[in-house]
Each structure stands twice: as C-alpha cells, then as structure tokens.
mmCIF file of C-alpha atoms in Angstrom:
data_model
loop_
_atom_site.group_PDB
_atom_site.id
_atom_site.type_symbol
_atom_site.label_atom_id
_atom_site.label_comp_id
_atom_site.label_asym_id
_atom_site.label_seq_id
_atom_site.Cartn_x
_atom_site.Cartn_y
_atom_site.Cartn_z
ATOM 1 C CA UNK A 146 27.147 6.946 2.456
ATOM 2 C CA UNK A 147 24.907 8.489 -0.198
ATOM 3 C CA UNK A 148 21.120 9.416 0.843
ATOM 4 C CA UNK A 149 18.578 10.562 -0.753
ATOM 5 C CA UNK A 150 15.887 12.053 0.841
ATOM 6 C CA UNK A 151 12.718 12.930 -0.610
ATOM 7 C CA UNK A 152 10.810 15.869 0.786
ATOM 8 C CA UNK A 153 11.840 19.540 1.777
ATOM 9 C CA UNK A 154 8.994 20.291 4.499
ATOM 10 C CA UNK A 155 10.156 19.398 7.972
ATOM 11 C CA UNK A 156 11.095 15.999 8.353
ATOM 12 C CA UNK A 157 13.309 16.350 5.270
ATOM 13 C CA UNK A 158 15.139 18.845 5.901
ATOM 14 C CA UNK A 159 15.843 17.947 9.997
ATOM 15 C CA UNK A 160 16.840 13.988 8.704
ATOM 16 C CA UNK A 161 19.634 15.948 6.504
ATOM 17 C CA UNK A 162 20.952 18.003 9.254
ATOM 18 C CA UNK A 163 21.140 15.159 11.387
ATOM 19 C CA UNK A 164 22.980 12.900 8.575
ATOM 20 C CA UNK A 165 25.365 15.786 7.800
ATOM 21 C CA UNK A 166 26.377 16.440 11.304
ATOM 22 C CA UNK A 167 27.026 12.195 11.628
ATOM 23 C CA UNK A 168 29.313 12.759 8.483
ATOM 24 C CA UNK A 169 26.487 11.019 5.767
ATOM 25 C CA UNK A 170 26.246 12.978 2.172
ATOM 26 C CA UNK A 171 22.404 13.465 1.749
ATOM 27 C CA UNK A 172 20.423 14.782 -1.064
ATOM 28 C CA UNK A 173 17.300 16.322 -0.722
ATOM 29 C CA UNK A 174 14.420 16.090 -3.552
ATOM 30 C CA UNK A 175 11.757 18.449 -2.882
ATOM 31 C CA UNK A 176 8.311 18.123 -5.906
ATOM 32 C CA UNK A 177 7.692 21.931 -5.266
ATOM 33 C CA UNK A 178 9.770 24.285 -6.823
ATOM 34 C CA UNK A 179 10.571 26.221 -3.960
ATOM 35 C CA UNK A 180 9.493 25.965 -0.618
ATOM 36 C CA UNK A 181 6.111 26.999 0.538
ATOM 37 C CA UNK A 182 5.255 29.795 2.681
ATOM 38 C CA UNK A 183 2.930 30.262 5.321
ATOM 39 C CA UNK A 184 0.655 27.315 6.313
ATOM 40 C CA UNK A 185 -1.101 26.392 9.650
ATOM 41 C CA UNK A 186 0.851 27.211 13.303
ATOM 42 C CA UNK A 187 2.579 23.842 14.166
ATOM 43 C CA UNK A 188 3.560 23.459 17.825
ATOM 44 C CA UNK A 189 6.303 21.832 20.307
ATOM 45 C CA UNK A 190 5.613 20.242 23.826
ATOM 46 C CA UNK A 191 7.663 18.041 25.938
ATOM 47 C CA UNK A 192 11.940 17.656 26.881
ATOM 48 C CA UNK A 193 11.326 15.090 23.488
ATOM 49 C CA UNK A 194 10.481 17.809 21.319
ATOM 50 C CA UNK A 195 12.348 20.690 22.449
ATOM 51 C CA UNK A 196 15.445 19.073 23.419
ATOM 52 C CA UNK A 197 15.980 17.910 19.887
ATOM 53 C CA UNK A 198 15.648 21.560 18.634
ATOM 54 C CA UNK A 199 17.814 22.662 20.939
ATOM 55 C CA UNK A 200 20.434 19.990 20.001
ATOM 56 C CA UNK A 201 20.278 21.184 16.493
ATOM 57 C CA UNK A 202 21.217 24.618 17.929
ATOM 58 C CA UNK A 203 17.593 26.197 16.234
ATOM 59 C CA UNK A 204 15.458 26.514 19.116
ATOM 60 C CA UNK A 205 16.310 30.222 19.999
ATOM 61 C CA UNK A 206 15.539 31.030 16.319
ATOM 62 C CA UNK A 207 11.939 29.238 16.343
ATOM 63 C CA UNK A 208 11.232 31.132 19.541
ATOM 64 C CA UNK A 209 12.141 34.836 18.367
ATOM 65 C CA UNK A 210 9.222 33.597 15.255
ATOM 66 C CA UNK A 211 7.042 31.797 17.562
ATOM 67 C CA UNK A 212 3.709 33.025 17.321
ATOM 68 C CA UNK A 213 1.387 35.011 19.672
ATOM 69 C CA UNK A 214 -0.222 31.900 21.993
ATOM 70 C CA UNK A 215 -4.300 32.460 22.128
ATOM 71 C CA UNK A 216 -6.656 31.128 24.121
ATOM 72 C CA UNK A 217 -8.930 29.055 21.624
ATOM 73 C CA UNK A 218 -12.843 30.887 21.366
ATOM 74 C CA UNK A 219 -15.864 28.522 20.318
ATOM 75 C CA UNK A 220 -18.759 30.068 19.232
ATOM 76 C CA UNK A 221 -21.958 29.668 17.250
ATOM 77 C CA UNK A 222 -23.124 31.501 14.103
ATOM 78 C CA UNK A 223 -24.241 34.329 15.515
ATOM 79 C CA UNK A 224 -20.929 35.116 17.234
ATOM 80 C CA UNK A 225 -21.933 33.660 20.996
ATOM 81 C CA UNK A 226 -19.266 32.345 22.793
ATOM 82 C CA UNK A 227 -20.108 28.907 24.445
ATOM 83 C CA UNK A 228 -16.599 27.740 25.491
ATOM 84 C CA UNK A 229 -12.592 28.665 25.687
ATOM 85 C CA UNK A 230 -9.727 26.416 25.812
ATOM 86 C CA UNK A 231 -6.464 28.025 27.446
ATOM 87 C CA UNK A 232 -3.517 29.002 24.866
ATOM 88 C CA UNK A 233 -1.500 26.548 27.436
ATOM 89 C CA UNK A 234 -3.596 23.941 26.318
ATOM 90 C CA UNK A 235 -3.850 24.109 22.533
ATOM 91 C CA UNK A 236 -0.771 25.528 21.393
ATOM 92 C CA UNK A 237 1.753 23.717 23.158
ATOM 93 C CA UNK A 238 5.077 25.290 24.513
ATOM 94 C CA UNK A 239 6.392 26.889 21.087
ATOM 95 C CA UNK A 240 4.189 27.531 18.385
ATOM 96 C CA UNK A 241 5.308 28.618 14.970
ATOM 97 C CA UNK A 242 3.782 28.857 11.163
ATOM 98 C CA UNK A 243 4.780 25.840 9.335
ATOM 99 C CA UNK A 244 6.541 27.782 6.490
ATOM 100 C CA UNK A 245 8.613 29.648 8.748
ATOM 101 C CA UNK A 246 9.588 27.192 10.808
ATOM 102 C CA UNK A 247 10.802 24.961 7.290
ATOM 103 C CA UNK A 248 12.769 28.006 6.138
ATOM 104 C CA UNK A 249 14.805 27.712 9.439
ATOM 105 C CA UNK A 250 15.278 24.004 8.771
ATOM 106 C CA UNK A 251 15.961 24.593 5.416
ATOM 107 C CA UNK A 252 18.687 27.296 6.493
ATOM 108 C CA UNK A 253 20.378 25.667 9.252
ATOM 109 C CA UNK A 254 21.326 22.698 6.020
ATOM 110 C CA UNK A 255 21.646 24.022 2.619
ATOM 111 C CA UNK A 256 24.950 25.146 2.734
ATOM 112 C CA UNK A 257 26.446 21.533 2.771
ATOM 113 C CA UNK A 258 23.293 19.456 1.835
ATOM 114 C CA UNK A 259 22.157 19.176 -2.010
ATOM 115 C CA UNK A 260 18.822 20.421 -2.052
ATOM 116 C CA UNK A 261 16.973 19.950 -5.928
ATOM 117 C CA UNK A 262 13.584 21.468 -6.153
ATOM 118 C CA UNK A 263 11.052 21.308 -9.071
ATOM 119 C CA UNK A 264 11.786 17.563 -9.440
ATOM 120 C CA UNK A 265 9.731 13.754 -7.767
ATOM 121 C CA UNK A 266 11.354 10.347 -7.807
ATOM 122 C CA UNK A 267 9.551 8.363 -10.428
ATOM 123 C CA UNK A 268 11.033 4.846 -9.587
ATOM 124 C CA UNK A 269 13.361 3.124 -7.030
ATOM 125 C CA UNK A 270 15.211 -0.108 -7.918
ATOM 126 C CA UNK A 271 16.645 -1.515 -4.521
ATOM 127 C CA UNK A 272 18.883 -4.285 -5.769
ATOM 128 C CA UNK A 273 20.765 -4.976 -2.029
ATOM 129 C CA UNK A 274 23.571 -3.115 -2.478
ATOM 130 C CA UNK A 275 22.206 0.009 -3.224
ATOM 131 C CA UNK A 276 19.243 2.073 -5.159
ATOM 132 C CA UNK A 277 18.780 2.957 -8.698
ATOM 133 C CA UNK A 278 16.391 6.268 -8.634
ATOM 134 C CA UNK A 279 14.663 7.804 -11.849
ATOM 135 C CA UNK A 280 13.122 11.638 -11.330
ATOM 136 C CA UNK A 281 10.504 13.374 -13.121
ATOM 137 C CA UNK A 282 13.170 15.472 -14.778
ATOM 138 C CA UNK A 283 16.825 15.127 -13.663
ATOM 139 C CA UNK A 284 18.833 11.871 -14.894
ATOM 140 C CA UNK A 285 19.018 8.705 -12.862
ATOM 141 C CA UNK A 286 21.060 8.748 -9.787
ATOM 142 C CA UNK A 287 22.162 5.578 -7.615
ATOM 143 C CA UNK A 288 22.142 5.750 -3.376
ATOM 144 C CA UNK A 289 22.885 3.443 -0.813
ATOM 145 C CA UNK A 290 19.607 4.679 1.074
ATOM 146 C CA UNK A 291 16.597 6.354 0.099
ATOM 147 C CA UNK A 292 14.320 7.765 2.487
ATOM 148 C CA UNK A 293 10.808 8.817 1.792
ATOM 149 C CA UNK A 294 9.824 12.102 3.724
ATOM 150 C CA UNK A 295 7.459 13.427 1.497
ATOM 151 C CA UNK A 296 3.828 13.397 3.747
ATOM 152 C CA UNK A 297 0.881 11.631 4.341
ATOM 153 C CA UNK A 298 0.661 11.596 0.213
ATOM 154 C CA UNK A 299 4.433 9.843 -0.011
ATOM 155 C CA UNK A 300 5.460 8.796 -3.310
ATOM 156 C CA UNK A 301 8.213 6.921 -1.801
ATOM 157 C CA UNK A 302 5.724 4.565 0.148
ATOM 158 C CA UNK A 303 3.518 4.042 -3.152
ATOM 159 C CA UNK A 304 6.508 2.660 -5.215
ATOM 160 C CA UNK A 305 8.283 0.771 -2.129
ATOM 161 C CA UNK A 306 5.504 -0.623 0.103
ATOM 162 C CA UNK A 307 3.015 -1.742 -2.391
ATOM 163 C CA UNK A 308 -0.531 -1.571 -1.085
ATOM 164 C CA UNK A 309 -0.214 0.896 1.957
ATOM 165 C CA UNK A 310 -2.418 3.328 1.684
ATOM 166 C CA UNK A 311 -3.877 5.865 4.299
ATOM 167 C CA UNK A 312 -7.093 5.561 6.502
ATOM 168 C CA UNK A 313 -9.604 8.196 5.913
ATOM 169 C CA UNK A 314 -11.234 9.521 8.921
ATOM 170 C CA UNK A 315 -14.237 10.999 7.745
ATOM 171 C CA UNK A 316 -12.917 14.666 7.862
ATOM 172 C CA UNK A 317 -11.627 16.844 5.183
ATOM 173 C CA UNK A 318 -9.658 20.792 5.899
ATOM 174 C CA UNK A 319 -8.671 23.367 4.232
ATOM 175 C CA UNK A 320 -5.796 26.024 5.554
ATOM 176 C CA UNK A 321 -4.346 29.316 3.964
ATOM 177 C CA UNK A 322 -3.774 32.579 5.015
ATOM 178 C CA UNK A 323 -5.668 34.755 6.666
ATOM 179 C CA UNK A 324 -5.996 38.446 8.784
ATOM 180 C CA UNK A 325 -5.285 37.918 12.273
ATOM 181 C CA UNK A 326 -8.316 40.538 13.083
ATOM 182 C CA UNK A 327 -10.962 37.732 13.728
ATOM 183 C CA UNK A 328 -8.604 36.013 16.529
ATOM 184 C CA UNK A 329 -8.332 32.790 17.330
ATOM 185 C CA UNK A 330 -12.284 31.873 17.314
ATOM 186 C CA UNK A 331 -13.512 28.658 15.714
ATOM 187 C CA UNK A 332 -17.531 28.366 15.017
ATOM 188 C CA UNK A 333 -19.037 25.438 14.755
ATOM 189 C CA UNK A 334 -22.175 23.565 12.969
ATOM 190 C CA UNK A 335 -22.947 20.027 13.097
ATOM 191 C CA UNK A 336 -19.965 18.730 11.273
ATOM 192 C CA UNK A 337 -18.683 21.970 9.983
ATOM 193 C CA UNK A 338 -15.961 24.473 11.880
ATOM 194 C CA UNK A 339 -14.852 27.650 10.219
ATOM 195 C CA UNK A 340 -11.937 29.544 11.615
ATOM 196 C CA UNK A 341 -9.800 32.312 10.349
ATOM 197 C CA UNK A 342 -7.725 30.017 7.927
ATOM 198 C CA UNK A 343 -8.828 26.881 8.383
ATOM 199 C CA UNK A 344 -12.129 25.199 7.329
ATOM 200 C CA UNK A 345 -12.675 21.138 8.465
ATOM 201 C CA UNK A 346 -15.829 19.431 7.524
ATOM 202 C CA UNK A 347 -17.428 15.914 8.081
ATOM 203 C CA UNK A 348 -17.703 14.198 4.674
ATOM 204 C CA UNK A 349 -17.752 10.806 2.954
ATOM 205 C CA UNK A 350 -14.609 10.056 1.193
ATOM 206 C CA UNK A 351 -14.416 12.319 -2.146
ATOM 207 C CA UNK A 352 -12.948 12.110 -5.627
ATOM 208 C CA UNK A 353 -10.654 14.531 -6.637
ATOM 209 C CA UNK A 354 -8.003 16.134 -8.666
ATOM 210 C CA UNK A 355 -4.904 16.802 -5.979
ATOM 211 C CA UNK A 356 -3.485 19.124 -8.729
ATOM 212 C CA UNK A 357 -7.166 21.222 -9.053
ATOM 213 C CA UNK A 358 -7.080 23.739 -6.407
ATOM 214 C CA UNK A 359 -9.973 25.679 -7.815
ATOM 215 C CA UNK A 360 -11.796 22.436 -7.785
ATOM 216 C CA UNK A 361 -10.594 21.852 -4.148
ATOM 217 C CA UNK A 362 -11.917 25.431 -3.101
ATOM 218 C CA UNK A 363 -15.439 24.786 -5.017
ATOM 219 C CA UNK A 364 -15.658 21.916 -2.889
ATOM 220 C CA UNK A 365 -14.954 23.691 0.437
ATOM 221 C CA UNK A 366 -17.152 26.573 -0.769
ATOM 222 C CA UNK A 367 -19.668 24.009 -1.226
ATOM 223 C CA UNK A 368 -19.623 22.620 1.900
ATOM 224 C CA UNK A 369 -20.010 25.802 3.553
ATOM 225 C CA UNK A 370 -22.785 27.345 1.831
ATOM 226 C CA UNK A 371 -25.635 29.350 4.100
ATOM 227 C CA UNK A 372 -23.275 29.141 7.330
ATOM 228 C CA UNK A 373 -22.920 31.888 9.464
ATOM 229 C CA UNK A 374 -20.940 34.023 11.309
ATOM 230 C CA UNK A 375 -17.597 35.505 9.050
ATOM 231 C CA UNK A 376 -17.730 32.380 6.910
ATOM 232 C CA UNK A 377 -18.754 34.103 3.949
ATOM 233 C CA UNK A 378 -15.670 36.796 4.272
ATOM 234 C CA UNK A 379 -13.555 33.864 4.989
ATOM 235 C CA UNK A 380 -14.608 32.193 1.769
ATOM 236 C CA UNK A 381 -13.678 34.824 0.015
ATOM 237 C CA UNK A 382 -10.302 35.190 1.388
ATOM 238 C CA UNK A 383 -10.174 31.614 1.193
ATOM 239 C CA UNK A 384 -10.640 31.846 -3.015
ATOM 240 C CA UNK A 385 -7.473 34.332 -3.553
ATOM 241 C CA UNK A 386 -4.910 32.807 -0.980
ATOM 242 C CA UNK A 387 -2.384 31.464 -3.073
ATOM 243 C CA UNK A 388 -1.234 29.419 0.224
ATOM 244 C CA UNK A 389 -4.566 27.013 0.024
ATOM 245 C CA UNK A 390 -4.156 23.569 1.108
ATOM 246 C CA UNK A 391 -6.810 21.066 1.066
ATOM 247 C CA UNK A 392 -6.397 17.167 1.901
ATOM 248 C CA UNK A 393 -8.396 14.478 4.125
ATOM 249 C CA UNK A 394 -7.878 14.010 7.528
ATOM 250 C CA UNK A 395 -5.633 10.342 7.130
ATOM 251 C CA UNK A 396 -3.815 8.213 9.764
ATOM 252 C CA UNK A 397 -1.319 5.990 8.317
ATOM 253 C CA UNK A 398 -0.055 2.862 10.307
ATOM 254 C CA UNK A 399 1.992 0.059 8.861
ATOM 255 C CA UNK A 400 3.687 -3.437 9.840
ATOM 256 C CA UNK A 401 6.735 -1.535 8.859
ATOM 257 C CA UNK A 402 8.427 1.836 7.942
ATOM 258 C CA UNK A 403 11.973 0.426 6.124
ATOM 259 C CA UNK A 404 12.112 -2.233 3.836
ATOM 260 C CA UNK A 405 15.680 -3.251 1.981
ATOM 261 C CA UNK A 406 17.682 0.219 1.320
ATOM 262 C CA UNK A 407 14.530 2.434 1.742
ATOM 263 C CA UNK A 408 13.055 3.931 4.795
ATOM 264 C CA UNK A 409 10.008 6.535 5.529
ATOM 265 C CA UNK A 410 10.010 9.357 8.134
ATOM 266 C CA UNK A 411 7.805 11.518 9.624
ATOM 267 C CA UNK A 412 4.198 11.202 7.600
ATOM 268 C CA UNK A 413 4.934 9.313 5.315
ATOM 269 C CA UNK A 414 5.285 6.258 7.623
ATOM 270 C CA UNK A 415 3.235 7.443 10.445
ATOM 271 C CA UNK A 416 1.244 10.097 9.938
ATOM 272 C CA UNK A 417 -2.079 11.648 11.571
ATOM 273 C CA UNK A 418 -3.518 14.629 9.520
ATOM 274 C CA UNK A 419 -4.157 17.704 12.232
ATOM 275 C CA UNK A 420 -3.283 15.281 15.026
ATOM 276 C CA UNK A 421 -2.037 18.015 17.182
ATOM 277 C CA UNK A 422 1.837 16.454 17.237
ATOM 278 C CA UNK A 423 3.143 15.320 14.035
ATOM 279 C CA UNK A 424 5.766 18.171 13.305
ATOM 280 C CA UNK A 425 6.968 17.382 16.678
ATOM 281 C CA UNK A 426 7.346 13.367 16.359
ATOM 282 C CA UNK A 427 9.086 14.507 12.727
ATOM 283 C CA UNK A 428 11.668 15.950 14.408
ATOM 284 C CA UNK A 429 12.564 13.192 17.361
ATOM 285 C CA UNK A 430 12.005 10.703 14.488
ATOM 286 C CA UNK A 431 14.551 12.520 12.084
ATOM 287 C CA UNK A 432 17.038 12.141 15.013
ATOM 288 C CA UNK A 433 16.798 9.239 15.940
ATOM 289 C CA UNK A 434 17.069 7.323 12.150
ATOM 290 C CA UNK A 435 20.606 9.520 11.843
ATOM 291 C CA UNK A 436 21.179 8.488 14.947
ATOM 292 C CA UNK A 437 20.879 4.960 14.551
ATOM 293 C CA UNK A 438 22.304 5.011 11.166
ATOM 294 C CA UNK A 439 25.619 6.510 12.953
ATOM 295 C CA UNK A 440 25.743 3.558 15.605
ATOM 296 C CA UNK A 441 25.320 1.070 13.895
ATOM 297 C CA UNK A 442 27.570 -0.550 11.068
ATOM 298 C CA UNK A 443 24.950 -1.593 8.580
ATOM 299 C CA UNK A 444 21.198 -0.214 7.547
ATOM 300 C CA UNK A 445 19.434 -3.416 8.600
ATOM 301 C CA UNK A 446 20.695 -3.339 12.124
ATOM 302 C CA UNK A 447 20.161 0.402 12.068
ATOM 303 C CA UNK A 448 16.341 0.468 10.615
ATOM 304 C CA UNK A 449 15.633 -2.144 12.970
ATOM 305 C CA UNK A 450 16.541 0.080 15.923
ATOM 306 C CA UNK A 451 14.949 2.813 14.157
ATOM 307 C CA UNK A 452 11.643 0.715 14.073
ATOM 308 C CA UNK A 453 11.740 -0.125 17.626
ATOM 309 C CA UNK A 454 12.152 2.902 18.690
ATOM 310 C CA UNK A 455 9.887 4.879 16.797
ATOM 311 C CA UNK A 456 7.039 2.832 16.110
ATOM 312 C CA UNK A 457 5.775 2.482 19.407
ATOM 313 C CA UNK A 458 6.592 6.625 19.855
ATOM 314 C CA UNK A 459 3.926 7.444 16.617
ATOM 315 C CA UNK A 460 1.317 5.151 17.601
ATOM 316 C CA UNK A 461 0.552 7.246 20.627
ATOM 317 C CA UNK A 462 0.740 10.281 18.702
ATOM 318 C CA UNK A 463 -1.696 9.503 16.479
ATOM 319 C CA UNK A 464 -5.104 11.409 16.591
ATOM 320 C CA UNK A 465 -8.263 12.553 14.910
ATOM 321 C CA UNK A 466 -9.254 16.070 15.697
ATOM 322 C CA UNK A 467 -12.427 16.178 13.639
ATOM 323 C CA UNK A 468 -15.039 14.894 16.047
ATOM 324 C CA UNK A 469 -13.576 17.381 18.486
ATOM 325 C CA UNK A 470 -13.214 20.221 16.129
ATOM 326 C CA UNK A 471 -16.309 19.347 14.618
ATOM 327 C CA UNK A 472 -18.733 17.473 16.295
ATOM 328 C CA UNK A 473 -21.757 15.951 13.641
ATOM 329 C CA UNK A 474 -24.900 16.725 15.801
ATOM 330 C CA UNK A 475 -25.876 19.945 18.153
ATOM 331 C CA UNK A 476 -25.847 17.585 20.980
ATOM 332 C CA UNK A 477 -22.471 16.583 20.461
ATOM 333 C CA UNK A 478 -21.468 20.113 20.309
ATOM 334 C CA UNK A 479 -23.201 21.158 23.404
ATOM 335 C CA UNK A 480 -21.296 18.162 24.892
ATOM 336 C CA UNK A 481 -17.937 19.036 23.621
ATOM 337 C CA UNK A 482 -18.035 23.038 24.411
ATOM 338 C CA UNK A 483 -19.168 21.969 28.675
ATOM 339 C CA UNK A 484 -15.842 19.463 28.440
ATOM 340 C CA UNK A 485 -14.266 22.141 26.837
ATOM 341 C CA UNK A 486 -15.161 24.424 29.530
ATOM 342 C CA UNK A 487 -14.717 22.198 32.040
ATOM 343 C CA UNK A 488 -10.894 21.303 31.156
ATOM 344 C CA UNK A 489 -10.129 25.109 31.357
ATOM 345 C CA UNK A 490 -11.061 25.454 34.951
ATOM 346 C CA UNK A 491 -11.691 21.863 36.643
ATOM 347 C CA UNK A 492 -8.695 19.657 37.472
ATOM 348 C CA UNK A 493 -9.871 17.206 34.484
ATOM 349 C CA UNK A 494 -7.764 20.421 32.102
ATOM 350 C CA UNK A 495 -5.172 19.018 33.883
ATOM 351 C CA UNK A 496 -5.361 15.757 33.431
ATOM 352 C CA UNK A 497 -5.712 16.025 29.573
ATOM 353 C CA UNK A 498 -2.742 18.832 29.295
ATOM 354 C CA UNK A 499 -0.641 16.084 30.933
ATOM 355 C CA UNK A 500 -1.884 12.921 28.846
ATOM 356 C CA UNK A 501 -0.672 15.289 25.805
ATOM 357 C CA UNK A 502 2.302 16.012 27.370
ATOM 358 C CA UNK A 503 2.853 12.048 28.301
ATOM 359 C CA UNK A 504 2.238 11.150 24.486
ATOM 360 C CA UNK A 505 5.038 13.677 23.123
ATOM 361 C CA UNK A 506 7.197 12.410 25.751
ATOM 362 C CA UNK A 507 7.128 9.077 25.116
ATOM 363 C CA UNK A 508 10.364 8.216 24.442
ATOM 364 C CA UNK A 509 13.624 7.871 25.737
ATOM 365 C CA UNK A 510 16.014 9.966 23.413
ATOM 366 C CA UNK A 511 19.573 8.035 23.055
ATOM 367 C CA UNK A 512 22.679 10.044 22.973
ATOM 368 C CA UNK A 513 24.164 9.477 19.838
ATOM 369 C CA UNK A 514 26.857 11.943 20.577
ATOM 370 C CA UNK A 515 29.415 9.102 20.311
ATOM 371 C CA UNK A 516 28.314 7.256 17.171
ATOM 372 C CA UNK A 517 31.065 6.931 14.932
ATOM 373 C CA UNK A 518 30.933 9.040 12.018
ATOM 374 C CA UNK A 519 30.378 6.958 9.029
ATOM 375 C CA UNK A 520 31.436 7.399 5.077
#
C-alpha cells in the first residue's frame, strides 16, 4: 500500500517508520527544503511516551542529546526572583531541541522511505479507491492513503475537511535561538513573558503574512517595546536568528481526523500550540495509525480504530499555557508565582506533576507486534 505523508517534522517522519517496519511503502512530502534546525526543547513523560521510543529502538540516541534539565526561574524586570518550578516538573523525563530530535527521526527512516523536500500538495482527489495528488512542483502522483502531518497550519486538513479551522487562544510566541548564559529564567509583565528564546504575548487575533518573517519580528518587537530586564538584548538576538518562528497559540479539535482515503496525525488533527505534550501524543499517535493500519484489512475499519483510540488520548492533552506563562494583570501574576511556589515544595507539586503524568498516560498502547504485514 502506497502512502503519502505530508510533513517531515516529527509526526511525519515517526508515521513512516512505523508503516515501513509493518511492510507499507510511504512517501514523505516535506514544504521546507530541508529540515529545520534548532527550535524550542520538546519533552517526553510517561511508559506512553517513552515506551514508543524505545520500541522504535531511538530512545538511547534522544537521551545521549537530551538537554541539560533546569529548574524554571520567574522573575520581574528588574531581575527579582519571585518563584521556581523544579526541572522535574517542567521538562518532563527526556527533554530534547525539536530539530535534533527530527534529525534522529529523520535518520532512523530515510534509507528505505522516499523523503521529497522543497515541494506542498496542492490538491487531493479521493475517488474511493485511491487518491489523485497534485504538488507545488513535482508531477501528479496517485496513493491509496494520504495522511496529513503537516502542523497546526495543515494543508492537508484545508483541502480535505472543508471548514476546520483552528481556535485562537488569545496568545501569540515567538522561538529561535539563543545563548544559554541567561538560564532558564522567564520574566513576566501583565500579558507579556520574555525568556532566552522564546517571547509569548496576550493579543487579539492579528493579520499577517506567514511568509513575512521580518514582519513577524516587527510585530514581536512591537509588543515588547519599554520592557525590562534582558529583553532588549534578546530582541536583538531575536532579529538575526535565522531559526525564528512565530505563530498563535491554536487548539484544534474536530468531529473527525480521517475522512475517505485521507487521515491527519499529530497537529494537524489535534493540536495545542505550547501545550506542554504534543511531540509526545505525535509519537503514540504515529504508532498507533500504523498499527491499526497493519491489523486491520481495510482503511475504514482501521481509521475507525485509529479514531477511537486517539481521540479521546488528544483531548486530554490539550492545553493553553499562556495565562500561566503570561498572566494579563499583576494580580494574576502575584497569584500564579505563590502557586508556583507552592507546587515546588507543598504536596499540591505533587498532585499537578501526577495529573501531567495521568494525561500522557492515557492510553492503553496495543501490541501490534502480530499485525500482519500488509502490501
């Protein structure tokens, strides 16, 4: 069975290891023409998460690249620290930079997965028995299945479920690159938080050019004007990382995540911006898709499984970090840094580290080590 998958980040690339090793021939279509380095540190908590890494054999590897675990220092613009949250808490069991941890992905598949970068699927024509795609640049291609992977900004969802769009949550952040000499310290205004590569800020929804990044850096250099602290050094190295990302904080929750021949995974179906677990429901979520693809005989029965399974899973994944991060009045920041302070050394830290923990273990992995391998 021919896939296509569209999106070379994480999901992506984990969907096609999982659909080689159940003997499918997947494709991967990836919009950037390589794959991008660096980004924010993504985490792992939970047997869910880390079991499926270590079934696809790359767990050792993400731990020898893990990164150094910090405890998490809130302060105010003159550099006072009013609370700390424990590295155990925020940073999960394994934590790892986004682009490193895709290049692993992307190694542990390309030698027997296609992998075309610098080209988008323009169009998908599901006529039952398979999928006519058109691309941006390469010629038309046909696949029984076509799976969107491609983020919380998935073409694949805009051209296959018409009118899904996702929920803004009144937050936008930017990430890129930055020293590691300023530590893991995030200072906060009402509705602002600036941190050494990362910048999220209450706004109303705003108009922009995805494609502009200079335009996307005016705005966060905008936003931050007159604050404090090392903001102003951190705008600056903000305007010459060539790793800048900017986007909304989204959610995205739909009635449904396949329709016909064509599936989403990961983000694109159930995404939460910054919601603290995404890269780590990406992964189970990849798994389990192959897997049910493998035990089943047909794609209906097999999306249907997929749906049951991980539908429930996302929704109690899904989060909004921005009134946390960055609370919209002093008094909500006062009132975040004593619960802050009180999860690090009260019993309630507890509590929450193990709510977290329930969420990414929230599902009951099969064993698909029987499936049948399919053709």
């Amino acid at each position: 069975m021919d896939i296509l998958i569209s999106g070379a980040s994480i999901a992506g690339p984990s969907l096609a290891f999982w659909l080689r090793r159940f003997g499918f021939n997947p494709t991967v279509v990836e919009r950037a023409p390589a794959l991008r380095p660096g980004g924010q540190a993504v985490d792992f908590r939970g047997d869910a998460h880390l079991s499926v890494l270590r079934r696809m054999g790359v767990l050792d590897e993400i731990r020898r690249r893990q990164t150094a675990r910090q405890d998490c220092v809130f302060v105010d613009e003159s550099g006072r620290t009013h609370a700390v949250l424990p590295a155990d808490f925020t940073a999960g069991e394994v934590e790892i930079l986004r682009g490193n941890l895709s290049r692993i992905l992307y190694d542990a598949t390309s030698s027997d997965v296609e992998y075309v970068f610098g080209d988008h699927i323009t169009g998908v024509v599901d006529d039952g028995s398979g999928v006519d795609v058109t691309f941006s640049r390469g010629a038309p291609r046909r696949f029984d299945l076509v799976i969107g992977a491609d983020g919380m900004h998935s073409g694949v969802r805009a051209l296959a479920f018409s009118g899904w769009t996702p929920e803004f949550l009144g937050y936008y952040v930017a990430s890129f690159s930055a020293p590691d000499s300023y530590g893991n310290t995030m200072c906060t205004t009402p509705g602002r938080v600036a941190s050494p590569g990362l910048f999220l800020f209450a706004s109303e929804e705003l108009d922009y050019d995805r494609r502009d990044v200079a335009a996307q850096k005016e705005i966060v250099a905008r936003a931050y004007e007159g604050m404090g602290w090392h903001t102003p050094e951190l705008l600056e190295i903000m305007r010459d990382a060539e790793d800048f990302f900017f986007d909304p904080i989204t959610r995205v929750r739909m009635d449904r995540i396949t329709s016909g021949r064509i599936g989403l995974v990961g983000d694109a179906g159930y995404g939460a911006a910054l919601g603290g677990m995404g890269t780590g429901l990406a992964i189970v979520s990849s798994y389990v898709l192959a897997g049910e693809l493998a035990a089943h005989r047909d794609h209906v029965a097999a999306f249907a499984a997929y749906e049951a399974l991980i539908r429930p899973y996302a929704a109690g994944c899904q989060g909004n970090p921005g009134p946390f991060l960055a609370p919209k009045s002093r008094t909500r920041i006062w009132l975040r840094d004593r619960m802050f302070n009180a999860m690090a050394r009260l019993p309630l830290g507890g509590m929450f580290a193990r709510m977290d923990m329930k969420a990414a273990n929230g599902i009951t992995l099969p064993d698909y080590a029987s499936a049948g391998q399919r053709s």
